[in-house]
GROMACS .gro file of C-alpha atoms in nm:
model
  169
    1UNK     CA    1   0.000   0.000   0.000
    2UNK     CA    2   0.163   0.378  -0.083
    3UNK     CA    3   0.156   0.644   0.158
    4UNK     CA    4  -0.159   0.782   0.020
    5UNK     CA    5  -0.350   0.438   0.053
    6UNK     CA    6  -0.217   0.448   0.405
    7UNK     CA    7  -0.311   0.770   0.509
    8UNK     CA    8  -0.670   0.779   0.336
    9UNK     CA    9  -0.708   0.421   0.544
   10UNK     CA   10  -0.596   0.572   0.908
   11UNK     CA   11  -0.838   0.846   0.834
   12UNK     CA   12  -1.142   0.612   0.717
   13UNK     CA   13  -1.064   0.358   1.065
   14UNK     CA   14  -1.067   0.757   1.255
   15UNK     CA   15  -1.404   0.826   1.103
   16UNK     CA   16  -1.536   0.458   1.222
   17UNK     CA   17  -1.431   0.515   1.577
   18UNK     CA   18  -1.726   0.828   1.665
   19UNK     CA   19  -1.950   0.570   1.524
   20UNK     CA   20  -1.815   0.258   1.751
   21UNK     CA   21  -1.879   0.462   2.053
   22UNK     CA   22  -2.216   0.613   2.019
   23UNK     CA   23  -2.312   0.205   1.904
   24UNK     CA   24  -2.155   0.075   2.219
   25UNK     CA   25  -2.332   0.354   2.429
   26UNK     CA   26  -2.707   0.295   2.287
   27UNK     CA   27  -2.593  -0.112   2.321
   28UNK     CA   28  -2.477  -0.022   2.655
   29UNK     CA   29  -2.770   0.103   2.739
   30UNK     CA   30  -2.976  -0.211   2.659
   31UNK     CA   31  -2.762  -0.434   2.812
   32UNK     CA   32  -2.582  -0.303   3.176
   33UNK     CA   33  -2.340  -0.015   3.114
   34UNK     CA   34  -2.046   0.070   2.951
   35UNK     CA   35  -1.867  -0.225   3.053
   36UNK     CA   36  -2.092  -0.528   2.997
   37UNK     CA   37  -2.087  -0.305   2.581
   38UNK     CA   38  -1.721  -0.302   2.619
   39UNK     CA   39  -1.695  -0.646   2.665
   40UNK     CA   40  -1.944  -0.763   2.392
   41UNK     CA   41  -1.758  -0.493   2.164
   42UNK     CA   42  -1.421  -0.700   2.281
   43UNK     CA   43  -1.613  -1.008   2.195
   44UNK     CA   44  -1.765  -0.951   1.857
   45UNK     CA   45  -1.400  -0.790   1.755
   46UNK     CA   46  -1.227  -1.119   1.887
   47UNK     CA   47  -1.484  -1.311   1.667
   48UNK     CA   48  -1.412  -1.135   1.365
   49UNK     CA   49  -1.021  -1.108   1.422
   50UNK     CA   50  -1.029  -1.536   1.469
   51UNK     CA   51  -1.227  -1.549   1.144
   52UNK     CA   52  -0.964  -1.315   0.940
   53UNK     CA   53  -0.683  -1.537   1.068
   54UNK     CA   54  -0.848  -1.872   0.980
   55UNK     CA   55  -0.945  -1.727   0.646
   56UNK     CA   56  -0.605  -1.590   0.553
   57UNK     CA   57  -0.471  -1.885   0.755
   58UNK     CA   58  -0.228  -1.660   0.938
   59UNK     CA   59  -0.091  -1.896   1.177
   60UNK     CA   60  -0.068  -1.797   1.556
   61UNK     CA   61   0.282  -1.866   1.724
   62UNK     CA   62   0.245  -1.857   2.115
   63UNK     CA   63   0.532  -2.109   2.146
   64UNK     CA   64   0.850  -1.918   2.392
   65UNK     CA   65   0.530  -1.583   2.395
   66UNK     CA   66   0.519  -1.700   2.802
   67UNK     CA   67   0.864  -1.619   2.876
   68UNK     CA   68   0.860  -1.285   2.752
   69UNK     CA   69   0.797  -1.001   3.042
   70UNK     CA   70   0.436  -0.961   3.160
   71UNK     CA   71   0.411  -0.616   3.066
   72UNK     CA   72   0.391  -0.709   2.697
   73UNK     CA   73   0.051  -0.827   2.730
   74UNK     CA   74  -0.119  -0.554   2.859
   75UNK     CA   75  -0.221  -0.378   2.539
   76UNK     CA   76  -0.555  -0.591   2.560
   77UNK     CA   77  -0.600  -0.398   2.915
   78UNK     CA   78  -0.580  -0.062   2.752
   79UNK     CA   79  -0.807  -0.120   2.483
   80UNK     CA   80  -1.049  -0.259   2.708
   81UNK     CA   81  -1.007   0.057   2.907
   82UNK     CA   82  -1.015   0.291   2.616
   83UNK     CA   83  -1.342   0.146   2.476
   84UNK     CA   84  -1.514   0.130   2.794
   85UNK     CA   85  -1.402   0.475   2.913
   86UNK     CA   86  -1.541   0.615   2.547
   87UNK     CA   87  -1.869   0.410   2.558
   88UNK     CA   88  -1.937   0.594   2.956
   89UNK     CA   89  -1.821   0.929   2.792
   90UNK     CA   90  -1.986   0.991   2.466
   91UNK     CA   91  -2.300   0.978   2.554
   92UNK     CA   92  -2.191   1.345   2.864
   93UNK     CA   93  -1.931   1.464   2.606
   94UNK     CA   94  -2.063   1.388   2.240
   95UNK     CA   95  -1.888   1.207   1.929
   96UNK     CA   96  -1.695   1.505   1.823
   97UNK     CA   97  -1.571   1.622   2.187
   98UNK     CA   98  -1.471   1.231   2.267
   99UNK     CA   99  -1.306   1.223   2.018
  100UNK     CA  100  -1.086   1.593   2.011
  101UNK     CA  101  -1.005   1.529   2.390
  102UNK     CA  102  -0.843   1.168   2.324
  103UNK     CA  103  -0.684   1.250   2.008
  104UNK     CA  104  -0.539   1.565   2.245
  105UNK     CA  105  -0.413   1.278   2.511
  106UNK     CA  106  -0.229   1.042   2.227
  107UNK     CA  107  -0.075   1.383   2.093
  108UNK     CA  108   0.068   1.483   2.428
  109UNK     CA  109   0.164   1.120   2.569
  110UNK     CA  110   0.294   1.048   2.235
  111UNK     CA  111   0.522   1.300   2.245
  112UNK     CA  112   0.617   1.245   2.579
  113UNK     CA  113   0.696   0.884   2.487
  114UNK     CA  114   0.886   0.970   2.176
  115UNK     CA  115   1.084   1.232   2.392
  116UNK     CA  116   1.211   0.964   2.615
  117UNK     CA  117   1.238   0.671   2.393
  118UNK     CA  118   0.960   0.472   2.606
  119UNK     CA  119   0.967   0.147   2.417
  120UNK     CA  120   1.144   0.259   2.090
  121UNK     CA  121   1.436   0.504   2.016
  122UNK     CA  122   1.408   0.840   2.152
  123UNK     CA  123   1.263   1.088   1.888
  124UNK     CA  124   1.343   1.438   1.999
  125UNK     CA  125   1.070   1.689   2.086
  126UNK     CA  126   1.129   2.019   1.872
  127UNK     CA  127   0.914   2.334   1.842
  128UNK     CA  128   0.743   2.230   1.556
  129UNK     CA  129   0.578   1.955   1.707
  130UNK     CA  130   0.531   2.098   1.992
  131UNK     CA  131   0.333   2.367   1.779
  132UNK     CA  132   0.128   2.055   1.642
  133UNK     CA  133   0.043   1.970   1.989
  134UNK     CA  134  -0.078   2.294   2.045
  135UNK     CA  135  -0.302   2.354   1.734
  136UNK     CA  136  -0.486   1.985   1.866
  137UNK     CA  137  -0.529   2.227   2.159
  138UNK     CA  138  -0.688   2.551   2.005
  139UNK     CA  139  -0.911   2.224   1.814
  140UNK     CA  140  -0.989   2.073   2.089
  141UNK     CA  141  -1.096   2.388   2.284
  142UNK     CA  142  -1.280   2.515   1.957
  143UNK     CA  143  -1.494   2.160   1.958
  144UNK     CA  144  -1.555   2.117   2.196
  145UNK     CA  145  -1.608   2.487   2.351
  146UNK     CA  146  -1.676   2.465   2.751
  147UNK     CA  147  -1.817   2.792   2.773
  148UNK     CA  148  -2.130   2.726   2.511
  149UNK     CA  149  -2.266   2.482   2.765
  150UNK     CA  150  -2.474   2.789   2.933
  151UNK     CA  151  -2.573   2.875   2.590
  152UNK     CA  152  -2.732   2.521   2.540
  153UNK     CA  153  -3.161   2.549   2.551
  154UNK     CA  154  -3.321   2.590   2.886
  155UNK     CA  155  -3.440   2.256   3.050
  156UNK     CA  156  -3.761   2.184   2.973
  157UNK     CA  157  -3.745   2.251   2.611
  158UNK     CA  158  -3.825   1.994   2.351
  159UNK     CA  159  -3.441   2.023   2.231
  160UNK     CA  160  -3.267   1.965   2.589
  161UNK     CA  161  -3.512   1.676   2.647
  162UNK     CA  162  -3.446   1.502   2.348
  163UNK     CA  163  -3.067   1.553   2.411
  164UNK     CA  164  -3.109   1.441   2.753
  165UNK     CA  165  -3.311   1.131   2.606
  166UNK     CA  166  -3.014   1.055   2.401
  167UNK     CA  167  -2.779   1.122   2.659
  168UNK     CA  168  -2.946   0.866   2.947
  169UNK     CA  169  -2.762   0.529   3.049
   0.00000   0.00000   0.00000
């Protein structure tokens, strides 16, 4: 795949992940929170990930995997974490806002982990990036804009109940 492929694919699997969360919220909300959507998302995913490797008959090599440091197998832990923290939250902070204020946490901590070479060679932290970091900032602030929440419709209205309809556990 060339760069463009790539890129046009990491922004098409951004654009699925507003979607993922306001389905595991309205699932969560049939079935017992965030977690018990989490863990069905976690299971459904698993499905379809066994399916890919028996159709591409990828094989699996777990053979010498238990000696290697415990650590290395919490990625699962954070992605269960991640999903169920974003299934609690979109429904208080909406698609758009989830989204800006955990892109603005992988920006800073991925910087942070570049800077010190946390798991991989140290990439220096210049200006310009830090100017990147930044801009996500002003974006983040612009989305999802803290002081327009007195703005919003008086309760009562048929616009803040339906948003507090869609908004409900």
């Amino acid at each position: 795949m060339n760069l463009l492929g790539a890129l046009l694919v990491a922004v098409l699997i951004g654009a699925v992940l507003p979607l993922q969360g306001l389905v595991n919220a309205r699932l969560g909300a049939h079935i017992g929170g965030p977690v018990a959507a989490a863990f069905v998302s976690f299971l459904v995913g698993s499905a379809v990930l066994g399916l890919y490797l028996l159709a591409t008959r990828t094989p699996v090599t777990l053979q010498g995997s238990f000696r290697l440091p415990a650590w290395i197998w919490i990625g699962g832990a954070f992605g269960a974490l991640y999903v169920a923290c974003f299934t609690l939250l979109v429904p208080r902070i909406g698609a758009a806002g989830m989204i800006c204020l955990a892109v603005l946490g992988q920006v800073t901590a991925s910087l942070l982990l570049d800077q010190y070479g946390v798991l991989q060679t140290p990439k220096p932290v210049d200006a310009v990036r830090i100017a990147g970091a930044l801009l996500v900032l002003a974006g983040v602030v612009l989305v999802v804009a803290p002081w327009r929440a007195q703005a919003q419709k008086t309760p009562g209205t048929a616009d803040a109940a339906s948003a507090d309809a869609r908004s409900a556990p």
